[in-house]
PDB file of C-alpha atoms in Angstrom:
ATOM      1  CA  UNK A   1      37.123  22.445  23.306  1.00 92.00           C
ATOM      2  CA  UNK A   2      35.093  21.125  26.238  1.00 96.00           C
ATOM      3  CA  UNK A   3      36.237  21.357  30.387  1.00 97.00           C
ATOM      4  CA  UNK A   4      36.306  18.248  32.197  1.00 98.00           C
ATOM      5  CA  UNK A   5      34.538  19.671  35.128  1.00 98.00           C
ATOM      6  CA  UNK A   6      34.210  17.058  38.550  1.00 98.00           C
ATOM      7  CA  UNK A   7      31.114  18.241  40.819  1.00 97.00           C
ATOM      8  CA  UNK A   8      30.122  16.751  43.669  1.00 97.00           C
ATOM      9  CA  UNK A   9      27.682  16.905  46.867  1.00 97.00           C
ATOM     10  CA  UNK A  10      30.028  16.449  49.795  1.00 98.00           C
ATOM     11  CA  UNK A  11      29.688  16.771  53.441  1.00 98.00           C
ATOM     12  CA  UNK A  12      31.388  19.598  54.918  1.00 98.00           C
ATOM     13  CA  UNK A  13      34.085  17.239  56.171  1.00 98.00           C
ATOM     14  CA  UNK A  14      34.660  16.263  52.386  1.00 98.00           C
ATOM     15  CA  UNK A  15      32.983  12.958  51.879  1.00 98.00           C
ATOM     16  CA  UNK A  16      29.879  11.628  49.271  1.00 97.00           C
ATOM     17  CA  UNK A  17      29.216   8.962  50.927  1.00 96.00           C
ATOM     18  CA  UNK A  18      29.223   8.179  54.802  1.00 97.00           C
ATOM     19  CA  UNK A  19      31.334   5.448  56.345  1.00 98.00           C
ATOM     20  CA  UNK A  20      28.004   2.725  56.110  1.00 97.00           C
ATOM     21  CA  UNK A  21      27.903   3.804  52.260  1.00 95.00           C
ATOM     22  CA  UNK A  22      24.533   6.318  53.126  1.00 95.00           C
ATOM     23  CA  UNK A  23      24.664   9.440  50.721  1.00 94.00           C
ATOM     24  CA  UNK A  24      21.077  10.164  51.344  1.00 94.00           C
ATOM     25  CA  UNK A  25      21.951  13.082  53.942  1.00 96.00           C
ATOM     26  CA  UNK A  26      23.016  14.683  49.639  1.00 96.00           C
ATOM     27  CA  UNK A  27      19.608  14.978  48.437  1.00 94.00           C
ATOM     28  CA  UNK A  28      19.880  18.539  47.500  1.00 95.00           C
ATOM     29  CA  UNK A  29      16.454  20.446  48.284  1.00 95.00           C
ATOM     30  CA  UNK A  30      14.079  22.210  44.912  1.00 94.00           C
ATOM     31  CA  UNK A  31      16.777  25.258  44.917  1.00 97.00           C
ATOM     32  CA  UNK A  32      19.939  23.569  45.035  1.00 98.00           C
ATOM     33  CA  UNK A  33      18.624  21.371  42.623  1.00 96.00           C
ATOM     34  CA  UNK A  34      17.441  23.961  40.424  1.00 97.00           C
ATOM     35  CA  UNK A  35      20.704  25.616  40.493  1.00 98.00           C
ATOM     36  CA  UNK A  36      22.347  22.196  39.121  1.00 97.00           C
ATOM     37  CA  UNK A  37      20.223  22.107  36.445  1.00 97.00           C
ATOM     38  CA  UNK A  38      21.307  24.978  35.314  1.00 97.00           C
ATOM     39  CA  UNK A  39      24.498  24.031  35.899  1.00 97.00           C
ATOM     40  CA  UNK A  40      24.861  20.813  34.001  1.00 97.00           C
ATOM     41  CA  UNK A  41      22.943  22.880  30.983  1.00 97.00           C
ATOM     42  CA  UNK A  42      25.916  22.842  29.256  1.00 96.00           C
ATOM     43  CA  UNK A  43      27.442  19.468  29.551  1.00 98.00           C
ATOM     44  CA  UNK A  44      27.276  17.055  26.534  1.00 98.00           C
ATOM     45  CA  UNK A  45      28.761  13.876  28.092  1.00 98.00           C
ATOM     46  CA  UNK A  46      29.284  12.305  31.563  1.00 98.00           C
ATOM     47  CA  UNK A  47      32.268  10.465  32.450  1.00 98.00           C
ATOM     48  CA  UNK A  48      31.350   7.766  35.410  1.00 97.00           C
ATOM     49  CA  UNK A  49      32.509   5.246  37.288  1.00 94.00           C
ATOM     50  CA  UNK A  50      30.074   1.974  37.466  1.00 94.00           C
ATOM     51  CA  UNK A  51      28.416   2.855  40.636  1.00 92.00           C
ATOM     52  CA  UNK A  52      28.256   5.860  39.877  1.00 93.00           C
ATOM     53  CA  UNK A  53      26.508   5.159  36.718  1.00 95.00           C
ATOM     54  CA  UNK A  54      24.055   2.614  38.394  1.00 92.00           C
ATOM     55  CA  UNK A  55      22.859   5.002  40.921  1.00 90.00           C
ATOM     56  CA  UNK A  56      22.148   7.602  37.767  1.00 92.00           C
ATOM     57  CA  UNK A  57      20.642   5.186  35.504  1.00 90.00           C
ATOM     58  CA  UNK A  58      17.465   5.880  37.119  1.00 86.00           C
ATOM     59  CA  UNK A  59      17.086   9.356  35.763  1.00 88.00           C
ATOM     60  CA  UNK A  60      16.477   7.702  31.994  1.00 84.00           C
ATOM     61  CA  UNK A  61      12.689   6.511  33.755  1.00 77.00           C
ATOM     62  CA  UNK A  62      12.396   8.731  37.007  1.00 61.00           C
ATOM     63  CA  UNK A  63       8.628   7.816  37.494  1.00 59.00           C
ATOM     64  CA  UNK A  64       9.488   5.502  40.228  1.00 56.00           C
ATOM     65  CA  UNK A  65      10.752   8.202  42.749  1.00 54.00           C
ATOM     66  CA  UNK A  66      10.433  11.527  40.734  1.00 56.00           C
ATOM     67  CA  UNK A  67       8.236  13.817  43.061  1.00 64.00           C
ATOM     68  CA  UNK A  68       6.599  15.061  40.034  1.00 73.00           C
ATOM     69  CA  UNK A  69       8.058  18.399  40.330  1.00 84.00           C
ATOM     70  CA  UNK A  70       9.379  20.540  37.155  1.00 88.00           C
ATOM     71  CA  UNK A  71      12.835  20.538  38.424  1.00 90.00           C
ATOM     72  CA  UNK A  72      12.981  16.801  38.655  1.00 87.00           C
ATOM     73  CA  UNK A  73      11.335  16.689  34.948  1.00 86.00           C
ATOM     74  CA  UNK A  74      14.021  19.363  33.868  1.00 90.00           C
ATOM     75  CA  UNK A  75      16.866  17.257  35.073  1.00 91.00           C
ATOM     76  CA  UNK A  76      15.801  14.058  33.890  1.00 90.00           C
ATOM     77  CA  UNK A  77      15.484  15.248  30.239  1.00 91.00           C
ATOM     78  CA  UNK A  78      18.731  17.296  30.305  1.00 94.00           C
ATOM     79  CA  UNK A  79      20.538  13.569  32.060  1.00 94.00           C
ATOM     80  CA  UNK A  80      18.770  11.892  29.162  1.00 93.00           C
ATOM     81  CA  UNK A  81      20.169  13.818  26.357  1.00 94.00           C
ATOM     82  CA  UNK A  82      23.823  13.905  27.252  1.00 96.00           C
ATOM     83  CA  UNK A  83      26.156  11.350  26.103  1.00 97.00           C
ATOM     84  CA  UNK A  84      27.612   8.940  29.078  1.00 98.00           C
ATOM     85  CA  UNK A  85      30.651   6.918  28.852  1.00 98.00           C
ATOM     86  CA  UNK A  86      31.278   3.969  31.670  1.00 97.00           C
ATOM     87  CA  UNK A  87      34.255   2.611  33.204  1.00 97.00           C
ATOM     88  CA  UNK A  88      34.193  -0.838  33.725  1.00 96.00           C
ATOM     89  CA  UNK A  89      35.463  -4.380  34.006  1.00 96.00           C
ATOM     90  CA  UNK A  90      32.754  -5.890  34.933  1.00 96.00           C
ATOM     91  CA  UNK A  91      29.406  -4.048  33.020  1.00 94.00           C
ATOM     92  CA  UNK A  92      28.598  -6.077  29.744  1.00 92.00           C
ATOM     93  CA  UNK A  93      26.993  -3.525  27.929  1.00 93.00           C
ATOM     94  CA  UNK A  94      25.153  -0.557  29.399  1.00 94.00           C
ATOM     95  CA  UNK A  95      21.191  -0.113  30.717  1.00 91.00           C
ATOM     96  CA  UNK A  96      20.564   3.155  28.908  1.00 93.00           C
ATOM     97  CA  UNK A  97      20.829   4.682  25.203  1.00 94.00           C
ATOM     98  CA  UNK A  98      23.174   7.170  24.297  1.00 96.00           C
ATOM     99  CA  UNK A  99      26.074   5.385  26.505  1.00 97.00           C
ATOM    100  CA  UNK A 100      28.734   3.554  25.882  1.00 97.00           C
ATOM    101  CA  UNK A 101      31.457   1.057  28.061  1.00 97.00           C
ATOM    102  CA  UNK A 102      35.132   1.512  28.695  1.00 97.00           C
ATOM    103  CA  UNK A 103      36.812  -0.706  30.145  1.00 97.00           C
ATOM    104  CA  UNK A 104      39.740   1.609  31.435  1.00 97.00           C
ATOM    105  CA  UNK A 105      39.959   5.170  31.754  1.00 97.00           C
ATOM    106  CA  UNK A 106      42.818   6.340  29.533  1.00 98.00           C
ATOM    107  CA  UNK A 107      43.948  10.584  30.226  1.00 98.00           C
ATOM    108  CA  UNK A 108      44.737  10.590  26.729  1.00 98.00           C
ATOM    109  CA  UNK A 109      41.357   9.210  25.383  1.00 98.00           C
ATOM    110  CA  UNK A 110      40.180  11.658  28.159  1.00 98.00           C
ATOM    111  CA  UNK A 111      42.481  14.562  26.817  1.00 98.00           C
ATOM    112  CA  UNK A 112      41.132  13.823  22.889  1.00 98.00           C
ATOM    113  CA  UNK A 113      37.672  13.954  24.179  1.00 98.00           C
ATOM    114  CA  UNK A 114      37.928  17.308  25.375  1.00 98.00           C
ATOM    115  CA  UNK A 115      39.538  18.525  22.367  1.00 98.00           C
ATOM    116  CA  UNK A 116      36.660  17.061  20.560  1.00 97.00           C
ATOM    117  CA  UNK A 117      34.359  18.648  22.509  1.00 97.00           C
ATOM    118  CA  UNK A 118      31.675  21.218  21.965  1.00 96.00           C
ATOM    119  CA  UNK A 119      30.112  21.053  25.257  1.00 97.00           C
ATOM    120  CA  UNK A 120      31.587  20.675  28.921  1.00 98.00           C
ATOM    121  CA  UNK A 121      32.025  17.326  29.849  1.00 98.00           C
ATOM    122  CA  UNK A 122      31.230  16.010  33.805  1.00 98.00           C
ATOM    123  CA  UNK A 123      33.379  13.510  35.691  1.00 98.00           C
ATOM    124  CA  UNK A 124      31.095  11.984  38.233  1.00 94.00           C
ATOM    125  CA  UNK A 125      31.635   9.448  41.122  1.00 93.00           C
ATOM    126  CA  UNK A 126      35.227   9.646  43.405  1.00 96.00           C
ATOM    127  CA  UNK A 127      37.089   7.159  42.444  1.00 96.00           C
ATOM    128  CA  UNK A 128      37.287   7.718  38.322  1.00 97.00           C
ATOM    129  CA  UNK A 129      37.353  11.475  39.159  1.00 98.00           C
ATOM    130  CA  UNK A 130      40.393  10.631  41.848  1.00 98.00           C
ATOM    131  CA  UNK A 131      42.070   8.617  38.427  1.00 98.00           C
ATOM    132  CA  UNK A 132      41.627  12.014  36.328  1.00 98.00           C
ATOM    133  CA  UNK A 133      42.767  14.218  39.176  1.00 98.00           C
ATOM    134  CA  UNK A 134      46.366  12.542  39.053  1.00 98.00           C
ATOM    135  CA  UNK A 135      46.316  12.817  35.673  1.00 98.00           C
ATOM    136  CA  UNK A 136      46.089  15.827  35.401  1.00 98.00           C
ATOM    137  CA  UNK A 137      42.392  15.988  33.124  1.00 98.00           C
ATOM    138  CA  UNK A 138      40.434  17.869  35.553  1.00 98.00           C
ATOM    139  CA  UNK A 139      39.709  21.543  34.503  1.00 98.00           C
ATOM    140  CA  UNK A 140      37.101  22.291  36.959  1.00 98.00           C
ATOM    141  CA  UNK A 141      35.800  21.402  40.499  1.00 98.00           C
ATOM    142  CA  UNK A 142      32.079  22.553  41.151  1.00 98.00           C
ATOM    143  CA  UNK A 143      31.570  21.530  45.391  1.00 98.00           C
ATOM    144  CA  UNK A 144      28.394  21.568  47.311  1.00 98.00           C
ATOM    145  CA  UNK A 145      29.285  21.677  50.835  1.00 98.00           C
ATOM    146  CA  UNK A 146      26.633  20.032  53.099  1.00 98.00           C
ATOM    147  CA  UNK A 147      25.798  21.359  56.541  1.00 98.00           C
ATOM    148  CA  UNK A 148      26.795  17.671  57.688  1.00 98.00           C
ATOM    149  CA  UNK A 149      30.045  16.076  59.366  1.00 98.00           C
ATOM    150  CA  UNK A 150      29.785  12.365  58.704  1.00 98.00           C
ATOM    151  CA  UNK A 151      33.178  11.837  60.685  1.00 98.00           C
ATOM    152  CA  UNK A 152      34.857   8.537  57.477  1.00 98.00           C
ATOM    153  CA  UNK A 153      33.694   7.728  54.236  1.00 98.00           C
ATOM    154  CA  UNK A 154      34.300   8.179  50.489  1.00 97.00           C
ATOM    155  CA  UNK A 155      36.089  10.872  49.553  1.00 98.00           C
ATOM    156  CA  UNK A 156      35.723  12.944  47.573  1.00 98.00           C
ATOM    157  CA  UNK A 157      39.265  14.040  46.181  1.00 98.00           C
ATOM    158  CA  UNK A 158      41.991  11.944  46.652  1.00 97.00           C
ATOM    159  CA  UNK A 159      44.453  12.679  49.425  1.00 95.00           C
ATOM    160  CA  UNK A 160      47.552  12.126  47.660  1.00 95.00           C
ATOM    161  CA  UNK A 161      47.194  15.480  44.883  1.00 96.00           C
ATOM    162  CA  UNK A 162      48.372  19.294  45.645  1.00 96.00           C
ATOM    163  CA  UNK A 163      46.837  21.361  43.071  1.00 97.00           C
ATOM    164  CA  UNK A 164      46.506  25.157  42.908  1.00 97.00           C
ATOM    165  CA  UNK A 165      43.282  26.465  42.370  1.00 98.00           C
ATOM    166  CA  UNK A 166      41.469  29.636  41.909  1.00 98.00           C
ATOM    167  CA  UNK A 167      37.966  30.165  43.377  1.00 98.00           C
ATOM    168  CA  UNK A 168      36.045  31.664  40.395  1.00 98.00           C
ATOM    169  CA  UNK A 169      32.470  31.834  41.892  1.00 98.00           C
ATOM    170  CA  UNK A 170      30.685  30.742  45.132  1.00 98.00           C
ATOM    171  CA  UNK A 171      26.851  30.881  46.510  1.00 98.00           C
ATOM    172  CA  UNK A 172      25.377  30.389  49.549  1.00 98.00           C
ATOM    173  CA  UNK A 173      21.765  28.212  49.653  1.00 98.00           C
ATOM    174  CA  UNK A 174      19.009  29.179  51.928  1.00 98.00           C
ATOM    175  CA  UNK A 175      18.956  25.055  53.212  1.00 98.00           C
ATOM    176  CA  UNK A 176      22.971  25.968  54.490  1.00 98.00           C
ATOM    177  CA  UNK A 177      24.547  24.710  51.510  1.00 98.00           C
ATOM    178  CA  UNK A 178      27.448  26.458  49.958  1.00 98.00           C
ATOM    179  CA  UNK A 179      28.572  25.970  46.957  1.00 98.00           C
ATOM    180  CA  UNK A 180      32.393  26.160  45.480  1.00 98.00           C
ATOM    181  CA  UNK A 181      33.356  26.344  42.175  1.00 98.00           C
ATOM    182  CA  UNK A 182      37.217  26.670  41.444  1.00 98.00           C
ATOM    183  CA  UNK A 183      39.531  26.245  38.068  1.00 98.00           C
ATOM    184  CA  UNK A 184      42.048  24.196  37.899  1.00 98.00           C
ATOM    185  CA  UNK A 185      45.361  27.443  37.735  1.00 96.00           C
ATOM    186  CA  UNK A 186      48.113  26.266  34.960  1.00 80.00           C
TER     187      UNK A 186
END
């Protein structure tokens, strides 16, 4: 059985995106980046919203902006060879192999997945992961914590969830970020 896990970059206030829609200030430097690699190792599919999914579709031909460096390489080809599923209403069929298009996130499709599962699976972008959240899929948050305050924005959990949680490891970055990773307690 595979975790839903939701990670995010957020600014220390809690948002991914600033209130002008800038997430550039979330550009995590070669360690933190690194580290997510290593991270995301062991997922085998990626649950994402549509704009969440169009600002990742670039890692399936990185040339453009890849700096060249092994740890972009490294993340590219671990992106590449995990599953992705979309939700959408308005995507006709998806830019990149190995995906597929929903067109409305369903917890028990979500549930059935993870029994299915024999990797992790990741939850990426607010809003679907605020949709899995309330239902209760979530088994997993994984936080950066930028040294920024952006003052409004995106969220990045929904305001209107009380969950208990239990911290079960944490690291602190040489570039000020800290990162938070806590299960979801039954």
């Amino acid at each position: 059985m595979g975790r839903l896990i939701y990670s995010a970059i957020t600014s220390l206030d809690g948002y991914v995106e600033d209130a002008g829609g800038e997430f550039g200030w979330a550009a995590p430097d070669g360690e933190v980046h690194a580290f997510v690699n290593d991270l995301i190792r062991p997922v085998g599919t990626y649950l994402y919203g549509r704009q969440m999914y169009e600002v990742m579709q670039v890692w399936e031909q990185p040339a453009p902006f890849a700096d060249g460096s092994p740890v972009t390489a490294d993340f590219a080809e671990i992106w590449t060879a995990a599953d992705k599923v979309v939700y959408s209403t308005t995507l006709a069929q998806p830019a990149t192999p190995r995906t597929r298009v929903e067109r409305v996130f369903e917890p028990d499709a979500v549930r059935r997945l993870k029994l299915a599962a024999e990797r992790d699976i990741a939850i990426g972008g607010a809003n679907l992961a605020a949709q899995a959240i309330r239902a209760g899929v979530v088994d997993e948050f994984q936080l950066f914590l930028t040294p920024i305050v952006v003052g409004a924005g995106k969220s990045a959990l929904p305001p209107d969830v009380r969950l208990e949680l239990d911290l079960v490891d944490h690291r602190r970055f040489g570039n000020g970020v800290v990162f938070v990773r806590y299960r979801v307690m039954d």
